[in-house]
PDB file of C-alpha atoms in Angstrom:
ATOM      1  CA  MET A   1       3.926  21.074  23.244  1.00 78.00           C
ATOM      2  CA  LEU A   2       1.017  20.803  25.644  1.00 80.00           C
ATOM      3  CA  PRO A   3       0.109  24.422  24.477  1.00 83.00           C
ATOM      4  CA  LEU A   4       0.108  23.552  20.799  1.00 87.00           C
ATOM      5  CA  VAL A   5      -2.289  20.743  21.762  1.00 89.00           C
ATOM      6  CA  VAL A   6      -4.587  23.268  23.658  1.00 90.00           C
ATOM      7  CA  LEU A   7      -4.504  25.664  20.544  1.00 90.00           C
ATOM      8  CA  VAL A   8      -5.507  23.259  18.577  1.00 91.00           C
ATOM      9  CA  ILE A   9      -8.498  22.123  20.487  1.00 93.00           C
ATOM     10  CA  ILE A  10      -9.522  26.009  20.763  1.00 93.00           C
ATOM     11  CA  ALA A  11      -9.072  26.107  17.302  1.00 91.00           C
ATOM     12  CA  LEU A  12     -11.519  22.908  16.357  1.00 92.00           C
ATOM     13  CA  VAL A  13     -14.121  24.130  18.760  1.00 93.00           C
ATOM     14  CA  ALA A  14     -14.129  27.672  17.554  1.00 91.00           C
ATOM     15  CA  GLY A  15     -14.378  25.907  14.099  1.00 90.00           C
ATOM     16  CA  VAL A  16     -17.092  23.808  14.889  1.00 90.00           C
ATOM     17  CA  ALA A  17     -19.082  26.708  16.786  1.00 88.00           C
ATOM     18  CA  ALA A  18     -18.629  28.886  13.585  1.00 85.00           C
ATOM     19  CA  TYR A  19     -19.965  26.114  11.096  1.00 86.00           C
ATOM     20  CA  TRP A  20     -23.036  25.551  13.409  1.00 83.00           C
ATOM     21  CA  LEU A  21     -23.782  29.272  13.767  1.00 80.00           C
ATOM     22  CA  ALA A  22     -23.506  29.795   9.822  1.00 80.00           C
ATOM     23  CA  ARG A  23     -25.932  26.865   9.361  1.00 79.00           C
ATOM     24  CA  GLN A  24     -28.245  28.155  12.056  1.00 76.00           C
ATOM     25  CA  LYS A  25     -28.278  31.594  10.564  1.00 73.00           C
ATOM     26  CA  ASN A  26     -29.001  30.318   6.683  1.00 70.00           C
ATOM     27  CA  ALA A  27     -31.609  27.884   7.903  1.00 65.00           C
ATOM     28  CA  PRO A  28     -35.228  28.800   7.058  1.00 65.00           C
ATOM     29  CA  LYS A  29     -37.295  30.482   9.635  1.00 65.00           C
ATOM     30  CA  ILE A  30     -40.683  29.235   9.846  1.00 61.00           C
ATOM     31  CA  ASP A  31     -42.569  29.662  13.007  1.00 61.00           C
ATOM     32  CA  THR A  32     -44.292  26.524  14.136  1.00 60.00           C
ATOM     33  CA  SER A  33     -47.527  28.321  14.966  1.00 63.00           C
ATOM     34  CA  GLU A  34     -47.224  29.272  11.202  1.00 62.00           C
ATOM     35  CA  ARG A  35     -46.475  25.747  10.071  1.00 62.00           C
ATOM     36  CA  LEU A  36     -49.623  24.439  11.858  1.00 64.00           C
ATOM     37  CA  PHE A  37     -51.550  27.237  10.377  1.00 64.00           C
ATOM     38  CA  ARG A  38     -50.620  26.278   6.718  1.00 65.00           C
ATOM     39  CA  LEU A  39     -52.103  22.747   7.345  1.00 67.00           C
ATOM     40  CA  SER A  40     -55.351  23.940   8.526  1.00 69.00           C
ATOM     41  CA  PRO A  41     -58.514  24.384   5.968  1.00 73.00           C
ATOM     42  CA  GLU A  42     -58.745  28.042   6.976  1.00 75.00           C
ATOM     43  CA  TRP A  43     -55.034  28.604   5.300  1.00 71.00           C
ATOM     44  CA  GLU A  44     -56.278  26.883   2.238  1.00 76.00           C
ATOM     45  CA  SER A  45     -59.525  28.955   2.009  1.00 81.00           C
ATOM     46  CA  ARG A  46     -57.535  32.158   2.448  1.00 82.00           C
ATOM     47  CA  GLU A  47     -54.939  30.988  -0.334  1.00 83.00           C
ATOM     48  CA  ALA A  48     -58.065  30.201  -2.567  1.00 84.00           C
ATOM     49  CA  GLU A  49     -59.729  33.499  -2.179  1.00 88.00           C
ATOM     50  CA  ARG A  50     -56.341  35.296  -2.608  1.00 88.00           C
ATOM     51  CA  ASP A  51     -55.899  33.168  -6.142  1.00 88.00           C
ATOM     52  CA  ALA A  52     -59.484  34.070  -6.995  1.00 89.00           C
ATOM     53  CA  LYS A  53     -58.993  37.637  -6.451  1.00 89.00           C
ATOM     54  CA  ALA A  54     -55.864  37.545  -8.464  1.00 88.00           C
ATOM     55  CA  ARG A  55     -57.481  36.011 -11.167  1.00 88.00           C
ATOM     56  CA  ARG A  56     -60.349  38.196 -11.139  1.00 87.00           C
ATOM     57  CA  LYS A  57     -58.234  41.320 -11.312  1.00 85.00           C
ATOM     58  CA  ASP A  58     -56.154  39.976 -14.344  1.00 84.00           C
ATOM     59  CA  ASP A  59     -59.373  39.003 -16.015  1.00 82.00           C
ATOM     60  CA  PHE A  60     -60.450  42.561 -15.742  1.00 77.00           C
ATOM     61  CA  HIS A  61     -56.967  44.217 -16.680  1.00 76.00           C
ATOM     62  CA  LYS A  62     -57.204  41.931 -20.050  1.00 78.00           C
ATOM     63  CA  HIS A  63     -60.971  42.772 -20.492  1.00 71.00           C
ATOM     64  CA  MET A  64     -59.944  46.519 -20.403  1.00 68.00           C
ATOM     65  CA  ALA A  65     -57.162  46.016 -22.577  1.00 69.00           C
ATOM     66  CA  ARG A  66     -59.025  44.405 -25.547  1.00 67.00           C
ATOM     67  CA  HIS A  67     -61.463  47.458 -25.409  1.00 64.00           C
ATOM     68  CA  LYS A  68     -58.537  50.210 -24.903  1.00 64.00           C
ATOM     69  CA  VAL A  69     -59.007  52.846 -27.690  1.00 64.00           C
ATOM     70  CA  ASP A  70     -56.191  55.260 -28.086  1.00 73.00           C
ATOM     71  CA  ALA A  71     -57.056  59.242 -28.223  1.00 74.00           C
ATOM     72  CA  PRO A  72     -57.061  60.272 -31.846  1.00 77.00           C
ATOM     73  CA  VAL A  73     -59.355  57.057 -32.651  1.00 80.00           C
ATOM     74  CA  ARG A  74     -61.798  58.355 -29.970  1.00 80.00           C
ATOM     75  CA  ARG A  75     -61.512  61.975 -30.955  1.00 81.00           C
ATOM     76  CA  LEU A  76     -62.470  60.549 -34.318  1.00 82.00           C
ATOM     77  CA  GLN A  77     -65.404  58.426 -33.025  1.00 82.00           C
ATOM     78  CA  VAL A  78     -66.915  61.518 -31.565  1.00 82.00           C
ATOM     79  CA  LEU A  79     -66.517  63.349 -34.607  1.00 82.00           C
ATOM     80  CA  ILE A  80     -67.827  60.943 -37.029  1.00 83.00           C
ATOM     81  CA  GLY A  81     -70.869  60.368 -34.376  1.00 82.00           C
ATOM     82  CA  LYS A  82     -71.664  64.059 -34.288  1.00 85.00           C
ATOM     83  CA  ALA A  83     -71.608  64.407 -38.228  1.00 84.00           C
ATOM     84  CA  LEU A  84     -73.620  61.187 -38.876  1.00 81.00           C
ATOM     85  CA  ALA A  85     -76.009  62.538 -36.006  1.00 84.00           C
ATOM     86  CA  SER A  86     -76.308  65.821 -37.652  1.00 86.00           C
ATOM     87  CA  GLY A  87     -77.425  64.140 -41.290  1.00 86.00           C
ATOM     88  CA  HIS A  88     -73.938  64.530 -43.529  1.00 84.00           C
ATOM     89  CA  PRO A  89     -73.309  61.408 -45.630  1.00 84.00           C
ATOM     90  CA  ALA A  90     -70.696  58.926 -44.104  1.00 79.00           C
ATOM     91  CA  GLN A  91     -68.628  59.336 -47.681  1.00 82.00           C
ATOM     92  CA  GLU A  92     -68.577  62.925 -47.364  1.00 86.00           C
ATOM     93  CA  ILE A  93     -67.088  62.726 -43.751  1.00 84.00           C
ATOM     94  CA  VAL A  94     -64.470  60.219 -44.817  1.00 83.00           C
ATOM     95  CA  ASP A  95     -63.426  62.301 -47.595  1.00 86.00           C
ATOM     96  CA  HIS A  96     -63.355  65.416 -45.272  1.00 87.00           C
ATOM     97  CA  LEU A  97     -61.102  63.614 -42.815  1.00 86.00           C
ATOM     98  CA  ILE A  98     -58.933  62.267 -45.355  1.00 86.00           C
ATOM     99  CA  GLU A  99     -58.293  65.846 -46.526  1.00 89.00           C
ATOM    100  CA  GLN A 100     -57.954  66.861 -42.981  1.00 87.00           C
ATOM    101  CA  GLY A 101     -54.724  64.626 -43.064  1.00 87.00           C
ATOM    102  CA  TRP A 102     -56.265  61.629 -40.863  1.00 83.00           C
ATOM    103  CA  HIS A 103     -55.009  58.500 -41.857  1.00 82.00           C
ATOM    104  CA  GLN A 104     -56.984  55.907 -43.292  1.00 80.00           C
ATOM    105  CA  SER A 105     -56.260  53.149 -40.765  1.00 78.00           C
ATOM    106  CA  THR A 106     -57.259  55.390 -37.834  1.00 80.00           C
ATOM    107  CA  ILE A 107     -60.332  56.237 -40.024  1.00 81.00           C
ATOM    108  CA  LYS A 108     -61.280  52.680 -40.148  1.00 78.00           C
ATOM    109  CA  LYS A 109     -60.664  51.950 -36.646  1.00 78.00           C
ATOM    110  CA  ALA A 110     -62.978  55.012 -35.623  1.00 78.00           C
ATOM    111  CA  MET A 111     -65.826  53.653 -38.154  1.00 76.00           C
ATOM    112  CA  GLY A 112     -65.653  50.271 -36.749  1.00 71.00           C
ATOM    113  CA  ASP A 113     -67.718  51.377 -33.531  1.00 55.00           C
ATOM    114  CA  THR A 114     -69.640  54.082 -35.091  1.00 54.00           C
ATOM    115  CA  TYR A 115     -70.934  52.522 -38.470  1.00 56.00           C
ATOM    116  CA  PRO A 116     -72.283  49.355 -39.392  1.00 55.00           C
ATOM    117  CA  GLN A 117     -70.111  46.518 -41.065  1.00 55.00           C
ATOM    118  CA  GLN A 118     -71.890  46.247 -44.182  1.00 52.00           C
ATOM    119  CA  LYS A 119     -71.647  49.716 -45.195  1.00 54.00           C
ATOM    120  CA  ARG A 120     -68.191  50.597 -43.801  1.00 51.00           C
ATOM    121  CA  GLY A 121     -66.549  48.871 -46.764  1.00 51.00           C
ATOM    122  CA  LYS A 122     -68.573  50.804 -49.221  1.00 51.00           C
ATOM    123  CA  VAL A 123     -68.048  54.087 -47.715  1.00 52.00           C
ATOM    124  CA  LEU A 124     -64.343  53.733 -47.003  1.00 52.00           C
ATOM    125  CA  GLY A 125     -64.139  52.321 -50.712  1.00 49.00           C
ATOM    126  CA  LEU A 126     -60.182  52.201 -50.389  1.00 41.00           C
ATOM    127  CA  PHE A 127     -60.263  49.434 -47.376  1.00 37.00           C
TER     128      PHE A 127
END
């Protein structure tokens, strides 16, 4: 009977020790110096700087995405700009591009930056 009591006590001690070790292993590990540093004003200023930097980076990427132009439109902008600079009438340029197989929406996007808004509708006619 005595060996059975000893085994039960050993099992209880082992169970409690295993439970305590499991709790210690899963406990969040925050160093006290880090905890104190997080309360300091220096931590807040660093955190504010990080947030501001992330915000500026996001704003920059949003700004660049708004101005992003795909390659065919950029190519057409260059072609239209050169043709207008050499004195060709805009309607002739548009007709030539349509004959070459350029899609009308691509021409319209390209004309948006290289030709004034008032004349663009008259020149493109179809839009």
